[in-house]
Amino acid sequence: MPDTGRGDVTEMYQRFRRNMLQDALSEMQYEKLADSGQQYFMFLPRKYLFNRGIRLFLVFLLCILACYKYFALPTPPLFLIAFRKFNGYCQYLQSMNVSVKKLRILLGIWIVICICLHVVFWAWIRQIL
C-alpha cells in the first residue's frame, strides 16, 4: 500500500506545536516582566508587539462588522472585552516606553475606518441578497 504522507503531516504538526510553545513561553516571559514593574528599554520585541497589536485591531474590526440588526445586542460585551484587552496592551507597552497616546489615536482612526468598512460591507451584502 502506498505511503499516504502521514509522516509529513505529523512532522509539520510537531513543528507547529514547537513553534507555538516557544511563542507562548516568550509571551509569558514578557508579561511576567511587565507585571513585575521592571522597565527596560534596550530590547524591544517588535515582532511580538506588532502581532499582538494587529490581533487587537482585528478584534475591533470583527466587533464592528458583527454589529448589525440582529447581532447588535450581543456585541457590546465583545467591545468591552476588546477595550479591556487594549488597555492591558497599553499598560504592557508603558514598560517599554511606547507612547500610549499615539496608540489610542491610532485606535480611534482604526475605528473610524472600520465603521466605513461596516457601511460598505453591509451595503454590498444587501445588494447581493
Short mmCIF file of the N, C-alpha and C atoms (twelve columns), coordinates in Angstrom:
data_MODEL
# 
_entry.id   MODEL 
# 
loop_
_atom_site.group_PDB 
_atom_site.id 
_atom_site.type_symbol 
_atom_site.label_atom_id 
_atom_site.label_alt_id 
_atom_site.label_comp_id 
_atom_site.label_asym_id 
_atom_site.label_seq_id 
_atom_site.Cartn_x 
_atom_site.Cartn_y 
_atom_site.Cartn_z 
_atom_site.pdbx_PDB_model_num 
ATOM 1   N N  . MET A 1   0.842   -1.169 0.000  1 
ATOM 2   C CA . MET A 1   0.000   0.000  0.000  1 
ATOM 3   C C  . MET A 1   0.892   1.239  0.000  1 
ATOM 4   N N  . PRO A 2   0.586   2.236  -0.843 1 
ATOM 5   C CA . PRO A 2   1.453   3.416  -0.925 1 
ATOM 6   C C  . PRO A 2   1.368   4.260  0.340  1 
ATOM 7   N N  . ASP A 3   2.450   5.006  0.581  1 
ATOM 8   C CA . ASP A 3   2.508   5.877  1.752  1 
ATOM 9   C C  . ASP A 3   1.530   7.041  1.557  1 
ATOM 10  N N  . THR A 4   0.740   7.315  2.563  1 
ATOM 11  C CA . THR A 4   -0.275  8.361  2.452  1 
ATOM 12  C C  . THR A 4   0.233   9.730  2.880  1 
ATOM 13  N N  . GLY A 5   1.470   9.838  3.259  1 
ATOM 14  C CA . GLY A 5   2.021   11.122 3.674  1 
ATOM 15  C C  . GLY A 5   1.727   11.451 5.121  1 
ATOM 16  N N  . ARG A 6   1.348   10.442 5.886  1 
ATOM 17  C CA . ARG A 6   1.011   10.671 7.286  1 
ATOM 18  C C  . ARG A 6   2.224   11.156 8.076  1 
ATOM 19  N N  . GLY A 7   3.412   10.699 7.717  1 
ATOM 20  C CA . GLY A 7   4.628   11.132 8.403  1 
ATOM 21  C C  . GLY A 7   4.894   12.613 8.200  1 
ATOM 22  N N  . ASP A 8   4.636   13.105 6.972  1 
ATOM 23  C CA . ASP A 8   4.834   14.527 6.695  1 
ATOM 24  C C  . ASP A 8   3.877   15.380 7.509  1 
ATOM 25  N N  . VAL A 9   2.645   14.931 7.623  1 
ATOM 26  C CA . VAL A 9   1.649   15.696 8.363  1 
ATOM 27  C C  . VAL A 9   2.011   15.735 9.842  1 
ATOM 28  N N  . THR A 10  2.408   14.605 10.397 1 
ATOM 29  C CA . THR A 10  2.772   14.592 11.815 1 
ATOM 30  C C  . THR A 10  4.021   15.430 12.066 1 
ATOM 31  N N  . GLU A 11  4.966   15.408 11.148 1 
ATOM 32  C CA . GLU A 11  6.171   16.229 11.301 1 
ATOM 33  C C  . GLU A 11  5.822   17.720 11.281 1 
ATOM 34  N N  . MET A 12  4.948   18.112 10.357 1 
ATOM 35  C CA . MET A 12  4.528   19.515 10.297 1 
ATOM 36  C C  . MET A 12  3.758   19.904 11.554 1 
ATOM 37  N N  . TYR A 13  2.933   18.994 12.046 1 
ATOM 38  C CA . TYR A 13  2.161   19.269 13.259 1 
ATOM 39  C C  . TYR A 13  3.096   19.438 14.460 1 
ATOM 40  N N  . GLN A 14  4.095   18.573 14.579 1 
ATOM 41  C CA . GLN A 14  5.054   18.680 15.684 1 
ATOM 42  C C  . GLN A 14  5.847   19.976 15.602 1 
ATOM 43  N N  . ARG A 15  6.247   20.369 14.393 1 
ATOM 44  C CA . ARG A 15  6.975   21.620 14.203 1 
ATOM 45  C C  . ARG A 15  6.095   22.804 14.596 1 
ATOM 46  N N  . PHE A 16  4.831   22.750 14.200 1 
ATOM 47  C CA . PHE A 16  3.890   23.809 14.554 1 
ATOM 48  C C  . PHE A 16  3.731   23.901 16.069 1 
ATOM 49  N N  . ARG A 17  3.614   22.769 16.756 1 
ATOM 50  C CA . ARG A 17  3.462   22.766 18.218 1 
ATOM 51  C C  . ARG A 17  4.692   23.317 18.906 1 
ATOM 52  N N  . ARG A 18  5.890   22.983 18.392 1 
ATOM 53  C CA . ARG A 18  7.115   23.524 18.988 1 
ATOM 54  C C  . ARG A 18  7.160   25.040 18.859 1 
ATOM 55  N N  . ASN A 19  6.819   25.544 17.673 1 
ATOM 56  C CA . ASN A 19  6.823   26.993 17.465 1 
ATOM 57  C C  . ASN A 19  5.774   27.677 18.339 1 
ATOM 58  N N  . MET A 20  4.609   27.057 18.462 1 
ATOM 59  C CA . MET A 20  3.557   27.613 19.279 1 
ATOM 60  C C  . MET A 20  3.983   27.658 20.747 1 
ATOM 61  N N  . LEU A 21  4.672   26.614 21.197 1 
ATOM 62  C CA . LEU A 21  5.150   26.563 22.572 1 
ATOM 63  C C  . LEU A 21  6.197   27.646 22.818 1 
ATOM 64  N N  . GLN A 22  7.111   27.844 21.867 1 
ATOM 65  C CA . GLN A 22  8.123   28.887 22.016 1 
ATOM 66  C C  . GLN A 22  7.485   30.265 22.065 1 
ATOM 67  N N  . ASP A 23  6.485   30.514 21.218 1 
ATOM 68  C CA . ASP A 23  5.791   31.801 21.228 1 
ATOM 69  C C  . ASP A 23  5.071   32.025 22.554 1 
ATOM 70  N N  . ALA A 24  4.425   30.980 23.058 1 
ATOM 71  C CA . ALA A 24  3.696   31.102 24.319 1 
ATOM 72  C C  . ALA A 24  4.655   31.381 25.473 1 
ATOM 73  N N  . LEU A 25  5.815   30.716 25.483 1 
ATOM 74  C CA . LEU A 25  6.791   30.948 26.542 1 
ATOM 75  C C  . LEU A 25  7.353   32.360 26.488 1 
ATOM 76  N N  . SER A 26  7.661   32.848 25.300 1 
ATOM 77  C CA . SER A 26  8.188   34.212 25.194 1 
ATOM 78  C C  . SER A 26  7.121   35.231 25.596 1 
ATOM 79  N N  . GLU A 27  5.861   34.979 25.239 1 
ATOM 80  C CA . GLU A 27  4.780   35.886 25.635 1 
ATOM 81  C C  . GLU A 27  4.624   35.905 27.147 1 
ATOM 82  N N  . MET A 28  4.686   34.740 27.778 1 
ATOM 83  C CA . MET A 28  4.587   34.673 29.233 1 
ATOM 84  C C  . MET A 28  5.752   35.411 29.885 1 
ATOM 85  N N  . GLN A 29  6.945   35.276 29.313 1 
ATOM 86  C CA . GLN A 29  8.113   35.944 29.867 1 
ATOM 87  C C  . GLN A 29  7.949   37.460 29.800 1 
ATOM 88  N N  . TYR A 30  7.459   37.983 28.664 1 
ATOM 89  C CA . TYR A 30  7.264   39.414 28.522 1 
ATOM 90  C C  . TYR A 30  6.192   39.922 29.484 1 
ATOM 91  N N  . GLU A 31  5.094   39.183 29.611 1 
ATOM 92  C CA . GLU A 31  4.024   39.604 30.507 1 
ATOM 93  C C  . GLU A 31  4.467   39.553 31.958 1 
ATOM 94  N N  . LYS A 32  5.264   38.559 32.325 1 
ATOM 95  C CA . LYS A 32  5.770   38.463 33.691 1 
ATOM 96  C C  . LYS A 32  6.681   39.640 33.992 1 
ATOM 97  N N  . LEU A 33  7.498   40.017 33.042 1 
ATOM 98  C CA . LEU A 33  8.381   41.160 33.225 1 
ATOM 99  C C  . LEU A 33  7.578   42.449 33.346 1 
ATOM 100 N N  . ALA A 34  6.514   42.581 32.552 1 
ATOM 101 C CA . ALA A 34  5.680   43.782 32.623 1 
ATOM 102 C C  . ALA A 34  4.919   43.826 33.948 1 
ATOM 103 N N  . ASP A 35  4.476   42.670 34.455 1 
ATOM 104 C CA . ASP A 35  3.748   42.624 35.713 1 
ATOM 105 C C  . ASP A 35  4.651   42.913 36.910 1 
ATOM 106 N N  . SER A 36  5.931   42.634 36.778 1 
ATOM 107 C CA . SER A 36  6.841   42.850 37.898 1 
ATOM 108 C C  . SER A 36  7.164   44.321 38.102 1 
ATOM 109 N N  . GLY A 37  6.825   45.166 37.142 1 
ATOM 110 C CA . GLY A 37  7.067   46.591 37.280 1 
ATOM 111 C C  . GLY A 37  8.422   47.031 36.766 1 
ATOM 112 N N  . GLN A 38  9.214   46.108 36.276 1 
ATOM 113 C CA . GLN A 38  10.516  46.481 35.739 1 
ATOM 114 C C  . GLN A 38  10.332  47.169 34.398 1 
ATOM 115 N N  . GLN A 39  11.163  48.134 34.164 1 
ATOM 116 C CA . GLN A 39  11.133  48.811 32.875 1 
ATOM 117 C C  . GLN A 39  12.452  48.546 32.177 1 
ATOM 118 N N  . TYR A 40  12.368  48.219 30.936 1 
ATOM 119 C CA . TYR A 40  13.584  48.018 30.163 1 
ATOM 120 C C  . TYR A 40  13.396  48.669 28.810 1 
ATOM 121 N N  . PHE A 41  14.471  49.194 28.293 1 
ATOM 122 C CA . PHE A 41  14.399  49.953 27.060 1 
ATOM 123 C C  . PHE A 41  15.379  49.452 26.006 1 
ATOM 124 N N  . MET A 42  16.176  48.470 26.335 1 
ATOM 125 C CA . MET A 42  17.190  48.010 25.388 1 
ATOM 126 C C  . MET A 42  16.620  47.014 24.389 1 
ATOM 127 N N  . PHE A 43  15.771  46.120 24.837 1 
ATOM 128 C CA . PHE A 43  15.266  45.058 23.971 1 
ATOM 129 C C  . PHE A 43  13.787  45.275 23.732 1 
ATOM 130 N N  . LEU A 44  13.406  45.514 22.502 1 
ATOM 131 C CA . LEU A 44  12.011  45.728 22.155 1 
ATOM 132 C C  . LEU A 44  11.577  44.629 21.196 1 
ATOM 133 N N  . PRO A 45  10.757  43.696 21.645 1 
ATOM 134 C CA . PRO A 45  10.335  42.595 20.777 1 
ATOM 135 C C  . PRO A 45  9.324   43.067 19.734 1 
ATOM 136 N N  . ARG A 46  9.810   43.639 18.684 1 
ATOM 137 C CA . ARG A 46  8.953   44.285 17.687 1 
ATOM 138 C C  . ARG A 46  7.955   43.322 17.048 1 
ATOM 139 N N  . LYS A 47  8.410   42.139 16.707 1 
ATOM 140 C CA . LYS A 47  7.513   41.197 16.036 1 
ATOM 141 C C  . LYS A 47  6.355   40.796 16.950 1 
ATOM 142 N N  . TYR A 48  6.666   40.543 18.203 1 
ATOM 143 C CA . TYR A 48  5.638   40.167 19.169 1 
ATOM 144 C C  . TYR A 48  4.640   41.307 19.357 1 
ATOM 145 N N  . LEU A 49  5.147   42.525 19.560 1 
ATOM 146 C CA . LEU A 49  4.274   43.674 19.766 1 
ATOM 147 C C  . LEU A 49  3.417   43.944 18.546 1 
ATOM 148 N N  . PHE A 50  4.003   43.830 17.378 1 
ATOM 149 C CA . PHE A 50  3.271   44.071 16.141 1 
ATOM 150 C C  . PHE A 50  2.165   43.041 15.967 1 
ATOM 151 N N  . ASN A 51  2.469   41.775 16.170 1 
ATOM 152 C CA . ASN A 51  1.460   40.718 16.006 1 
ATOM 153 C C  . ASN A 51  0.322   40.857 17.017 1 
ATOM 154 N N  . ARG A 52  0.667   41.168 18.255 1 
ATOM 155 C CA . ARG A 52  -0.378  41.317 19.280 1 
ATOM 156 C C  . ARG A 52  -1.249  42.531 18.981 1 
ATOM 157 N N  . GLY A 53  -0.645  43.624 18.524 1 
ATOM 158 C CA . GLY A 53  -1.404  44.812 18.166 1 
ATOM 159 C C  . GLY A 53  -2.322  44.561 16.981 1 
ATOM 160 N N  . ILE A 54  -1.820  43.856 15.974 1 
ATOM 161 C CA . ILE A 54  -2.645  43.533 14.810 1 
ATOM 162 C C  . ILE A 54  -3.840  42.682 15.228 1 
ATOM 163 N N  . ARG A 55  -3.618  41.715 16.109 1 
ATOM 164 C CA . ARG A 55  -4.720  40.880 16.574 1 
ATOM 165 C C  . ARG A 55  -5.792  41.718 17.284 1 
ATOM 166 N N  . LEU A 56  -5.346  42.664 18.100 1 
ATOM 167 C CA . LEU A 56  -6.312  43.522 18.791 1 
ATOM 168 C C  . LEU A 56  -7.109  44.381 17.821 1 
ATOM 169 N N  . PHE A 57  -6.436  44.938 16.818 1 
ATOM 170 C CA . PHE A 57  -7.144  45.759 15.846 1 
ATOM 171 C C  . PHE A 57  -8.114  44.918 15.018 1 
ATOM 172 N N  . LEU A 58  -7.760  43.681 14.727 1 
ATOM 173 C CA . LEU A 58  -8.679  42.809 14.007 1 
ATOM 174 C C  . LEU A 58  -9.886  42.432 14.860 1 
ATOM 175 N N  . VAL A 59  -9.702  42.339 16.178 1 
ATOM 176 C CA . VAL A 59  -10.834 42.086 17.069 1 
ATOM 177 C C  . VAL A 59  -11.818 43.250 17.002 1 
ATOM 178 N N  . PHE A 60  -11.296 44.480 16.967 1 
ATOM 179 C CA . PHE A 60  -12.183 45.638 16.837 1 
ATOM 180 C C  . PHE A 60  -12.915 45.617 15.492 1 
ATOM 181 N N  . LEU A 61  -12.214 45.255 14.426 1 
ATOM 182 C CA . LEU A 61  -12.864 45.150 13.120 1 
ATOM 183 C C  . LEU A 61  -13.986 44.118 13.160 1 
ATOM 184 N N  . LEU A 62  -13.725 42.983 13.754 1 
ATOM 185 C CA . LEU A 62  -14.733 41.934 13.865 1 
ATOM 186 C C  . LEU A 62  -15.940 42.398 14.674 1 
ATOM 187 N N  . CYS A 63  -15.697 43.081 15.774 1 
ATOM 188 C CA . CYS A 63  -16.809 43.584 16.595 1 
ATOM 189 C C  . CYS A 63  -17.660 44.582 15.824 1 
ATOM 190 N N  . ILE A 64  -17.015 45.469 15.091 1 
ATOM 191 C CA . ILE A 64  -17.771 46.484 14.353 1 
ATOM 192 C C  . ILE A 64  -18.534 45.853 13.193 1 
ATOM 193 N N  . LEU A 65  -17.934 44.900 12.498 1 
ATOM 194 C CA . LEU A 65  -18.641 44.242 11.400 1 
ATOM 195 C C  . LEU A 65  -19.803 43.386 11.908 1 
ATOM 196 N N  . ALA A 66  -19.684 42.853 13.104 1 
ATOM 197 C CA . ALA A 66  -20.741 41.999 13.657 1 
ATOM 198 C C  . ALA A 66  -21.922 42.808 14.164 1 
ATOM 199 N N  . CYS A 67  -21.749 44.087 14.367 1 
ATOM 200 C CA . CYS A 67  -22.810 44.931 14.935 1 
ATOM 201 C C  . CYS A 67  -23.785 45.336 13.833 1 
ATOM 202 N N  . TYR A 68  -24.760 44.490 13.561 1 
ATOM 203 C CA . TYR A 68  -25.763 44.760 12.533 1 
ATOM 204 C C  . TYR A 68  -27.074 44.101 12.919 1 
ATOM 205 N N  . LYS A 69  -28.149 44.839 12.889 1 
ATOM 206 C CA . LYS A 69  -29.519 44.426 13.186 1 
ATOM 207 C C  . LYS A 69  -29.623 43.397 14.310 1 
ATOM 208 N N  . TYR A 70  -29.642 42.123 13.957 1 
ATOM 209 C CA . TYR A 70  -29.899 41.056 14.924 1 
ATOM 210 C C  . TYR A 70  -28.725 40.846 15.876 1 
ATOM 211 N N  . PHE A 71  -27.535 41.210 15.449 1 
ATOM 212 C CA . PHE A 71  -26.352 40.988 16.266 1 
ATOM 213 C C  . PHE A 71  -25.974 42.198 17.109 1 
ATOM 214 N N  . ALA A 72  -26.763 43.261 17.059 1 
ATOM 215 C CA . ALA A 72  -26.428 44.493 17.781 1 
ATOM 216 C C  . ALA A 72  -26.472 44.310 19.299 1 
ATOM 217 N N  . LEU A 73  -27.354 43.470 19.798 1 
ATOM 218 C CA . LEU A 73  -27.455 43.272 21.244 1 
ATOM 219 C C  . LEU A 73  -26.300 42.469 21.836 1 
ATOM 220 N N  . PRO A 74  -25.829 41.397 21.204 1 
ATOM 221 C CA . PRO A 74  -24.735 40.649 21.831 1 
ATOM 222 C C  . PRO A 74  -23.347 41.262 21.650 1 
ATOM 223 N N  . THR A 75  -23.187 42.305 20.844 1 
ATOM 224 C CA . THR A 75  -21.826 42.815 20.602 1 
ATOM 225 C C  . THR A 75  -21.273 43.769 21.657 1 
ATOM 226 N N  . PRO A 76  -22.061 44.508 22.453 1 
ATOM 227 C CA . PRO A 76  -21.422 45.375 23.460 1 
ATOM 228 C C  . PRO A 76  -20.484 44.654 24.428 1 
ATOM 229 N N  . PRO A 77  -20.812 43.443 24.909 1 
ATOM 230 C CA . PRO A 77  -19.818 42.759 25.747 1 
ATOM 231 C C  . PRO A 77  -18.512 42.463 24.990 1 
ATOM 232 N N  . LEU A 78  -18.613 42.210 23.697 1 
ATOM 233 C CA . LEU A 78  -17.397 41.975 22.917 1 
ATOM 234 C C  . LEU A 78  -16.549 43.243 22.842 1 
ATOM 235 N N  . PHE A 79  -17.216 44.394 22.717 1 
ATOM 236 C CA . PHE A 79  -16.490 45.659 22.726 1 
ATOM 237 C C  . PHE A 79  -15.807 45.894 24.073 1 
ATOM 238 N N  . LEU A 80  -16.501 45.568 25.154 1 
ATOM 239 C CA . LEU A 80  -15.891 45.735 26.483 1 
ATOM 240 C C  . LEU A 80  -14.661 44.858 26.633 1 
ATOM 241 N N  . ILE A 81  -14.756 43.629 26.167 1 
ATOM 242 C CA . ILE A 81  -13.610 42.723 26.237 1 
ATOM 243 C C  . ILE A 81  -12.465 43.252 25.384 1 
ATOM 244 N N  . ALA A 82  -12.783 43.744 24.191 1 
ATOM 245 C CA . ALA A 82  -11.739 44.274 23.302 1 
ATOM 246 C C  . ALA A 82  -11.066 45.506 23.913 1 
ATOM 247 N N  . PHE A 83  -11.850 46.403 24.515 1 
ATOM 248 C CA . PHE A 83  -11.257 47.590 25.135 1 
ATOM 249 C C  . PHE A 83  -10.414 47.230 26.355 1 
ATOM 250 N N  . ARG A 84  -10.848 46.225 27.118 1 
ATOM 251 C CA . ARG A 84  -10.032 45.794 28.270 1 
ATOM 252 C C  . ARG A 84  -8.714  45.200 27.801 1 
ATOM 253 N N  . LYS A 85  -8.766  44.405 26.731 1 
ATOM 254 C CA . LYS A 85  -7.523  43.841 26.185 1 
ATOM 255 C C  . LYS A 85  -6.616  44.947 25.663 1 
ATOM 256 N N  . PHE A 86  -7.211  45.964 25.026 1 
ATOM 257 C CA . PHE A 86  -6.421  47.072 24.516 1 
ATOM 258 C C  . PHE A 86  -5.779  47.860 25.658 1 
ATOM 259 N N  . ASN A 87  -6.529  48.079 26.750 1 
ATOM 260 C CA . ASN A 87  -5.947  48.769 27.905 1 
ATOM 261 C C  . ASN A 87  -4.811  47.958 28.520 1 
ATOM 262 N N  . GLY A 88  -4.974  46.647 28.596 1 
ATOM 263 C CA . GLY A 88  -3.887  45.793 29.080 1 
ATOM 264 C C  . GLY A 88  -2.672  45.875 28.179 1 
ATOM 265 N N  . TYR A 89  -2.908  45.910 26.884 1 
ATOM 266 C CA . TYR A 89  -1.819  46.046 25.909 1 
ATOM 267 C C  . TYR A 89  -1.103  47.375 26.095 1 
ATOM 268 N N  . CYS A 90  -1.867  48.440 26.337 1 
ATOM 269 C CA . CYS A 90  -1.259  49.756 26.560 1 
ATOM 270 C C  . CYS A 90  -0.446  49.778 27.849 1 
ATOM 271 N N  . GLN A 91  -0.950  49.158 28.905 1 
ATOM 272 C CA . GLN A 91  -0.196  49.088 30.156 1 
ATOM 273 C C  . GLN A 91  1.094   48.292 29.973 1 
ATOM 274 N N  . TYR A 92  1.005   47.259 29.186 1 
ATOM 275 C CA . TYR A 92  2.186   46.452 28.895 1 
ATOM 276 C C  . TYR A 92  3.222   47.268 28.136 1 
ATOM 277 N N  . LEU A 93  2.768   48.087 27.190 1 
ATOM 278 C CA . LEU A 93  3.685   48.883 26.388 1 
ATOM 279 C C  . LEU A 93  4.290   50.048 27.154 1 
ATOM 280 N N  . GLN A 94  3.654   50.482 28.234 1 
ATOM 281 C CA . GLN A 94  4.232   51.555 29.033 1 
ATOM 282 C C  . GLN A 94  5.565   51.154 29.636 1 
ATOM 283 N N  . SER A 95  5.735   49.877 29.919 1 
ATOM 284 C CA . SER A 95  7.011   49.423 30.477 1 
ATOM 285 C C  . SER A 95  8.121   49.433 29.431 1 
ATOM 286 N N  . MET A 96  7.750   49.599 28.161 1 
ATOM 287 C CA . MET A 96  8.750   49.615 27.089 1 
ATOM 288 C C  . MET A 96  8.891   50.984 26.443 1 
ATOM 289 N N  . ASN A 97  8.327   51.991 27.098 1 
ATOM 290 C CA . ASN A 97  8.475   53.369 26.635 1 
ATOM 291 C C  . ASN A 97  7.845   53.604 25.261 1 
ATOM 292 N N  . VAL A 98  6.683   53.015 25.028 1 
ATOM 293 C CA . VAL A 98  5.922   53.227 23.801 1 
ATOM 294 C C  . VAL A 98  4.774   54.166 24.149 1 
ATOM 295 N N  . SER A 99  4.508   55.132 23.293 1 
ATOM 296 C CA . SER A 99  3.503   56.153 23.563 1 
ATOM 297 C C  . SER A 99  2.094   55.563 23.513 1 
ATOM 298 N N  . VAL A 100 1.399   55.653 24.640 1 
ATOM 299 C CA . VAL A 100 0.032   55.152 24.725 1 
ATOM 300 C C  . VAL A 100 -0.923  56.110 24.024 1 
ATOM 301 N N  . LYS A 101 -0.635  57.407 24.073 1 
ATOM 302 C CA . LYS A 101 -1.494  58.386 23.396 1 
ATOM 303 C C  . LYS A 101 -1.536  58.122 21.899 1 
ATOM 304 N N  . LYS A 102 -0.386  57.835 21.322 1 
ATOM 305 C CA . LYS A 102 -0.346  57.552 19.886 1 
ATOM 306 C C  . LYS A 102 -1.123  56.288 19.561 1 
ATOM 307 N N  . LEU A 103 -1.036  55.291 20.427 1 
ATOM 308 C CA . LEU A 103 -1.800  54.065 20.204 1 
ATOM 309 C C  . LEU A 103 -3.300  54.321 20.276 1 
ATOM 310 N N  . ARG A 104 -3.718  55.152 21.206 1 
ATOM 311 C CA . ARG A 104 -5.149  55.457 21.317 1 
ATOM 312 C C  . ARG A 104 -5.640  56.264 20.123 1 
ATOM 313 N N  . ILE A 105 -4.806  57.175 19.629 1 
ATOM 314 C CA . ILE A 105 -5.169  57.917 18.418 1 
ATOM 315 C C  . ILE A 105 -5.264  56.956 17.237 1 
ATOM 316 N N  . LEU A 106 -4.306  56.044 17.143 1 
ATOM 317 C CA . LEU A 106 -4.331  55.039 16.079 1 
ATOM 318 C C  . LEU A 106 -5.575  54.167 16.179 1 
ATOM 319 N N  . LEU A 107 -5.965  53.809 17.399 1 
ATOM 320 C CA . LEU A 107 -7.188  53.018 17.586 1 
ATOM 321 C C  . LEU A 107 -8.414  53.811 17.144 1 
ATOM 322 N N  . GLY A 108 -8.465  55.089 17.478 1 
ATOM 323 C CA . GLY A 108 -9.596  55.922 17.048 1 
ATOM 324 C C  . GLY A 108 -9.698  55.997 15.536 1 
ATOM 325 N N  . ILE A 109 -8.562  56.188 14.873 1 
ATOM 326 C CA . ILE A 109 -8.551  56.210 13.407 1 
ATOM 327 C C  . ILE A 109 -8.995  54.860 12.856 1 
ATOM 328 N N  . TRP A 110 -8.522  53.778 13.473 1 
ATOM 329 C CA . TRP A 110 -8.890  52.438 13.024 1 
ATOM 330 C C  . TRP A 110 -10.391 52.200 13.182 1 
ATOM 331 N N  . ILE A 111 -10.980 52.688 14.278 1 
ATOM 332 C CA . ILE A 111 -12.412 52.507 14.492 1 
ATOM 333 C C  . ILE A 111 -13.203 53.262 13.432 1 
ATOM 334 N N  . VAL A 112 -12.765 54.464 13.074 1 
ATOM 335 C CA . VAL A 112 -13.445 55.214 12.007 1 
ATOM 336 C C  . VAL A 112 -13.351 54.461 10.682 1 
ATOM 337 N N  . ILE A 113 -12.178 53.918 10.376 1 
ATOM 338 C CA . ILE A 113 -12.006 53.127 9.152  1 
ATOM 339 C C  . ILE A 113 -12.910 51.898 9.184  1 
ATOM 340 N N  . CYS A 114 -13.001 51.238 10.335 1 
ATOM 341 C CA . CYS A 114 -13.848 50.050 10.468 1 
ATOM 342 C C  . CYS A 114 -15.323 50.393 10.295 1 
ATOM 343 N N  . ILE A 115 -15.734 51.548 10.795 1 
ATOM 344 C CA . ILE A 115 -17.129 51.957 10.624 1 
ATOM 345 C C  . ILE A 115 -17.432 52.190 9.145  1 
ATOM 346 N N  . CYS A 116 -16.493 52.810 8.423  1 
ATOM 347 C CA . CYS A 116 -16.674 52.992 6.972  1 
ATOM 348 C C  . CYS A 116 -16.741 51.637 6.269  1 
ATOM 349 N N  . LEU A 117 -15.875 50.707 6.663  1 
ATOM 350 C CA . LEU A 117 -15.917 49.356 6.087  1 
ATOM 351 C C  . LEU A 117 -17.236 48.668 6.426  1 
ATOM 352 N N  . HIS A 118 -17.741 48.898 7.622  1 
ATOM 353 C CA . HIS A 118 -19.014 48.311 8.043  1 
ATOM 354 C C  . HIS A 118 -20.141 48.767 7.121  1 
ATOM 355 N N  . VAL A 119 -20.196 50.074 6.850  1 
ATOM 356 C CA . VAL A 119 -21.247 50.609 5.986  1 
ATOM 357 C C  . VAL A 119 -21.132 50.027 4.581  1 
ATOM 358 N N  . VAL A 120 -19.919 49.994 4.044  1 
ATOM 359 C CA . VAL A 120 -19.710 49.470 2.691  1 
ATOM 360 C C  . VAL A 120 -20.006 47.974 2.634  1 
ATOM 361 N N  . PHE A 121 -19.548 47.228 3.634  1 
ATOM 362 C CA . PHE A 121 -19.730 45.772 3.653  1 
ATOM 363 C C  . PHE A 121 -21.201 45.398 3.690  1 
ATOM 364 N N  . TRP A 122 -21.983 46.004 4.613  1 
ATOM 365 C CA . TRP A 122 -23.383 45.622 4.724  1 
ATOM 366 C C  . TRP A 122 -24.202 46.140 3.551  1 
ATOM 367 N N  . ALA A 123 -23.802 47.264 2.945  1 
ATOM 368 C CA . ALA A 123 -24.492 47.727 1.716  1 
ATOM 369 C C  . ALA A 123 -24.243 46.741 0.588  1 
ATOM 370 N N  . TRP A 124 -23.028 46.230 0.508  1 
ATOM 371 C CA . TRP A 124 -22.686 45.243 -0.513 1 
ATOM 372 C C  . TRP A 124 -23.462 43.941 -0.298 1 
ATOM 373 N N  . ILE A 125 -23.576 43.513 0.954  1 
ATOM 374 C CA . ILE A 125 -24.321 42.284 1.277  1 
ATOM 375 C C  . ILE A 125 -25.805 42.465 0.914  1 
ATOM 376 N N  . ARG A 126 -26.391 43.625 1.247  1 
ATOM 377 C CA . ARG A 126 -27.797 43.875 0.902  1 
ATOM 378 C C  . ARG A 126 -27.997 43.888 -0.601 1 
ATOM 379 N N  . GLN A 127 -27.000 44.392 -1.319 1 
ATOM 380 C CA . GLN A 127 -27.104 44.445 -2.772 1 
ATOM 381 C C  . GLN A 127 -27.053 43.036 -3.370 1 
ATOM 382 N N  . ILE A 128 -26.255 42.178 -2.796 1 
ATOM 383 C CA . ILE A 128 -26.148 40.798 -3.287 1 
ATOM 384 C C  . ILE A 128 -27.436 40.033 -3.017 1 
ATOM 385 N N  . LEU A 129 -27.961 40.212 -1.825 1 
ATOM 386 C CA . LEU A 129 -29.183 39.471 -1.447 1 
ATOM 387 C C  . LEU A 129 -30.369 40.175 -2.005 1 
# 
